[in-house]
mmCIF file of C-alpha atoms in Angstrom:
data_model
loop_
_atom_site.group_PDB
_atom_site.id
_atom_site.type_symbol
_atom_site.label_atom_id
_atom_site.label_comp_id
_atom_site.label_asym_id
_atom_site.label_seq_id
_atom_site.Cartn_x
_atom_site.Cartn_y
_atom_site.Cartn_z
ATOM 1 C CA UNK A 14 -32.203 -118.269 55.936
ATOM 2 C CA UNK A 15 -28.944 -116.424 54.341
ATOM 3 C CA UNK A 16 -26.130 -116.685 55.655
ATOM 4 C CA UNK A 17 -24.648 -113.595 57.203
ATOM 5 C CA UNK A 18 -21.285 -112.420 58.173
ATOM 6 C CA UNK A 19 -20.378 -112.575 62.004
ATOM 7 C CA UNK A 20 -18.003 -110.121 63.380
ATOM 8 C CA UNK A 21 -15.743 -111.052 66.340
ATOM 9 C CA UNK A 22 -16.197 -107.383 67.261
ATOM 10 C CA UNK A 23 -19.985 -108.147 68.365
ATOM 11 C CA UNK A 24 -19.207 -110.372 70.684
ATOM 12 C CA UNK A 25 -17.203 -110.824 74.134
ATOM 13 C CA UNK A 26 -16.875 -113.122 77.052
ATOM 14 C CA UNK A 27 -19.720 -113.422 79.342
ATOM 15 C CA UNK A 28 -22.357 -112.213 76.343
ATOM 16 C CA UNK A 29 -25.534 -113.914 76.188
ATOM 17 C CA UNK A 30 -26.013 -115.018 72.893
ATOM 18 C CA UNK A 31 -28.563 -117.347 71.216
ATOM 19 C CA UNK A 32 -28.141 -120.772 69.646
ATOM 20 C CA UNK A 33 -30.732 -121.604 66.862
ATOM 21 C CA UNK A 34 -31.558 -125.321 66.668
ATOM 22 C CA UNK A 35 -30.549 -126.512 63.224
ATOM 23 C CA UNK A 36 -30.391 -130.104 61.664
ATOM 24 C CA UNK A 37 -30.499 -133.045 63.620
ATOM 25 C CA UNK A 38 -30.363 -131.531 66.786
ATOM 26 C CA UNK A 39 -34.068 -129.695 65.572
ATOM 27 C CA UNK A 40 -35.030 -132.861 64.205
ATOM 28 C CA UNK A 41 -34.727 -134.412 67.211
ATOM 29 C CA UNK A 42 -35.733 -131.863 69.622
ATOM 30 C CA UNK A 43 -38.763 -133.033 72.126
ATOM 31 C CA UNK A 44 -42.434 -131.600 71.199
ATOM 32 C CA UNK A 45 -42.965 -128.201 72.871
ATOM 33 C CA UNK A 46 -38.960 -127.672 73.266
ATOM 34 C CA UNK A 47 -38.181 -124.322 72.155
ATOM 35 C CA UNK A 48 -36.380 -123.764 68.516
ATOM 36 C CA UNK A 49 -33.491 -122.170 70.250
ATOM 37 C CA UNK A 50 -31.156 -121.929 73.671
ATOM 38 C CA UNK A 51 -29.292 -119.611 75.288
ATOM 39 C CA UNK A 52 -25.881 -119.756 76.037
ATOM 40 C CA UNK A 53 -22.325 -117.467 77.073
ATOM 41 C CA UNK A 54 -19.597 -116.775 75.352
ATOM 42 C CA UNK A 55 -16.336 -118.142 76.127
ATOM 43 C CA UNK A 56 -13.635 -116.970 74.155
ATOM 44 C CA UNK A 57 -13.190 -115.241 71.102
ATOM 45 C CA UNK A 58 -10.816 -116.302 68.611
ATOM 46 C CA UNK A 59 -9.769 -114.734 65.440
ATOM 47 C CA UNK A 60 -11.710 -117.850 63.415
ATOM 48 C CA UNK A 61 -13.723 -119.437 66.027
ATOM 49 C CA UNK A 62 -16.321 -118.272 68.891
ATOM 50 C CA UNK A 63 -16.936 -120.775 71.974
ATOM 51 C CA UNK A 64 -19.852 -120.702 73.263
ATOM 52 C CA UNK A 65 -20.687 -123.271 76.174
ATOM 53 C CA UNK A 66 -18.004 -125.134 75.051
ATOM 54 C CA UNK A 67 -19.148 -125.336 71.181
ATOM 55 C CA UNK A 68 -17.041 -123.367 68.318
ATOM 56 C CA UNK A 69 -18.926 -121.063 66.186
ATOM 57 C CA UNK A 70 -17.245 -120.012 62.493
ATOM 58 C CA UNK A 71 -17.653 -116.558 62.409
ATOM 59 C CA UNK A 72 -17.800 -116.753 58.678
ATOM 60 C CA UNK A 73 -21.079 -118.897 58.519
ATOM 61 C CA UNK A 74 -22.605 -118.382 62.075
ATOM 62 C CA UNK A 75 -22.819 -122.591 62.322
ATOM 63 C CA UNK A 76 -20.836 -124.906 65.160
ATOM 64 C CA UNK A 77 -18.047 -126.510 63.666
ATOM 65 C CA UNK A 78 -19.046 -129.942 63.008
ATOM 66 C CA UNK A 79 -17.588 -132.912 60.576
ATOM 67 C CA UNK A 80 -21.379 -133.616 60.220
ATOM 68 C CA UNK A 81 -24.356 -131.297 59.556
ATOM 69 C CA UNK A 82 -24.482 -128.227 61.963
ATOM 70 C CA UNK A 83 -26.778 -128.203 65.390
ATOM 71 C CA UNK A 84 -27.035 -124.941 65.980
ATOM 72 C CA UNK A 85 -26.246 -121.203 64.793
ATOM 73 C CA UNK A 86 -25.156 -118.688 66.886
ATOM 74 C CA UNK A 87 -27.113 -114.824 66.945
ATOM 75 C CA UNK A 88 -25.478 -111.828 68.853
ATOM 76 C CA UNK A 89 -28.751 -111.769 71.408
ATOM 77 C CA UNK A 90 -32.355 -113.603 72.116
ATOM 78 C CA UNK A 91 -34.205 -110.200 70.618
ATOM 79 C CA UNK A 92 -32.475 -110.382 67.277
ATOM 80 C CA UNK A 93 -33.154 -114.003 66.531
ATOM 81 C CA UNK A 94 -36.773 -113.661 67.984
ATOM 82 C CA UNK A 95 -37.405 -111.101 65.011
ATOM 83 C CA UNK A 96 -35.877 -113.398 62.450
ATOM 84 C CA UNK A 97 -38.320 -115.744 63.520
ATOM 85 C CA UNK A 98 -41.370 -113.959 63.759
ATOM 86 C CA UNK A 99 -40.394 -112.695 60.411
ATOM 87 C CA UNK A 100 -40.131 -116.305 59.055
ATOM 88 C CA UNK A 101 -43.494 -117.248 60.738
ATOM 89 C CA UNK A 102 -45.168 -114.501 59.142
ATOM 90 C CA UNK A 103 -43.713 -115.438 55.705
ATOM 91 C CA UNK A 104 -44.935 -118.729 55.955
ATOM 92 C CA UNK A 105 -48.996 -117.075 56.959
ATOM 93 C CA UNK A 106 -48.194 -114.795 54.081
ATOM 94 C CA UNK A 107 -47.406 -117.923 51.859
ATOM 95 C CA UNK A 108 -49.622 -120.464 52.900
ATOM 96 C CA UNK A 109 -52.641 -117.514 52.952
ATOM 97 C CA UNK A 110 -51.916 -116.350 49.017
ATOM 98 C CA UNK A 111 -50.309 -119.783 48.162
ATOM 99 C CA UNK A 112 -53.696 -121.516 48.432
ATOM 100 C CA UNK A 113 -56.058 -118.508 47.162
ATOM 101 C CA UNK A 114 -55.440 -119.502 43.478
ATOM 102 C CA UNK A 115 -56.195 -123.355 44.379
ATOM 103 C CA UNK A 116 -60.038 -122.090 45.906
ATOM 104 C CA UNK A 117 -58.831 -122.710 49.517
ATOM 105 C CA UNK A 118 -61.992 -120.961 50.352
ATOM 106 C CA UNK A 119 -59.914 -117.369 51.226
ATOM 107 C CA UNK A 120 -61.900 -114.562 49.553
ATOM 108 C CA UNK A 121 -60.365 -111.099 49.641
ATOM 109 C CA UNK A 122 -62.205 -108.382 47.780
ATOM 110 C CA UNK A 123 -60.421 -106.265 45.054
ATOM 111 C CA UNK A 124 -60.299 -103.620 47.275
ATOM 112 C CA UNK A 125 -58.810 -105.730 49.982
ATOM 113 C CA UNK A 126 -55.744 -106.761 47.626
ATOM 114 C CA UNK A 127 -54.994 -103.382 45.978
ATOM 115 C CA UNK A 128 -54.360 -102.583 49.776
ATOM 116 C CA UNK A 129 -52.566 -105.181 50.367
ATOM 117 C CA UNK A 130 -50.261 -104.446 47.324
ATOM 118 C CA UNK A 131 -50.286 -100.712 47.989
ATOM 119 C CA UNK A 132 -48.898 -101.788 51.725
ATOM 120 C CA UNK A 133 -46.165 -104.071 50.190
ATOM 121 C CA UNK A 134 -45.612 -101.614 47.702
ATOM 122 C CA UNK A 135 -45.573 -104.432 44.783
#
């Protein structure tokens, strides 16, 4: 995903933000355990947002960490939802078109896929 800029000014204490599973702490999640958690804001700092007691760098999104980041932090539940729906259907978009060239058995008609590109204006 690219990294954004966080702004100090979207956030205060008491917010509900979410917490995107990243690295390790994905890796390791159990089966069925949701990619993300929810969590309140603590303090904000001029460099550094707490959130349940973990630091967020407002210039990457990601907890401060001397290893590889656990989580990264999104202003609210809704907009991280969208950034993952939007992933997931990137990844049906790929894996659909990815495998027509290789005969994956996917058969669109010409008409089908002048549509398609007239939709994605490409």
């Amino acid at each position: 995903m690219a990294m954004r800029e966080l702004s100090k000014k979207d956030f205060e204490v008491g917010q509900s933000v979410a917490l995107r599973l990243q690295g390790n702490r994905a890796r390791h999640a159990e089966k069925g355990e949701m990619s993300y958690v929810l969590g309140t804001v603590q303090k904000v700092g001029r460099k550094y947002i707490t959130v349940d007691g973990i630091q967020f760098d407002t210039s990457s999104g990601y907890d401060k960490s001397d290893y590889s980041a656990n989580y990264q932090l999104f202003e609210n539940e809704e907009l991280l939802l969208e950034i993952l729906e939007k992933e997931q259907l990137y990844d049906k978009l790929r894996t659909t078109f990815g495998s027509y060239s290789s005969g994956s058995g996917v058969s669109f008609t010409v008409d089908q896929l002048r549509k398609a590109c007239e939709i994605l204006n490409i």
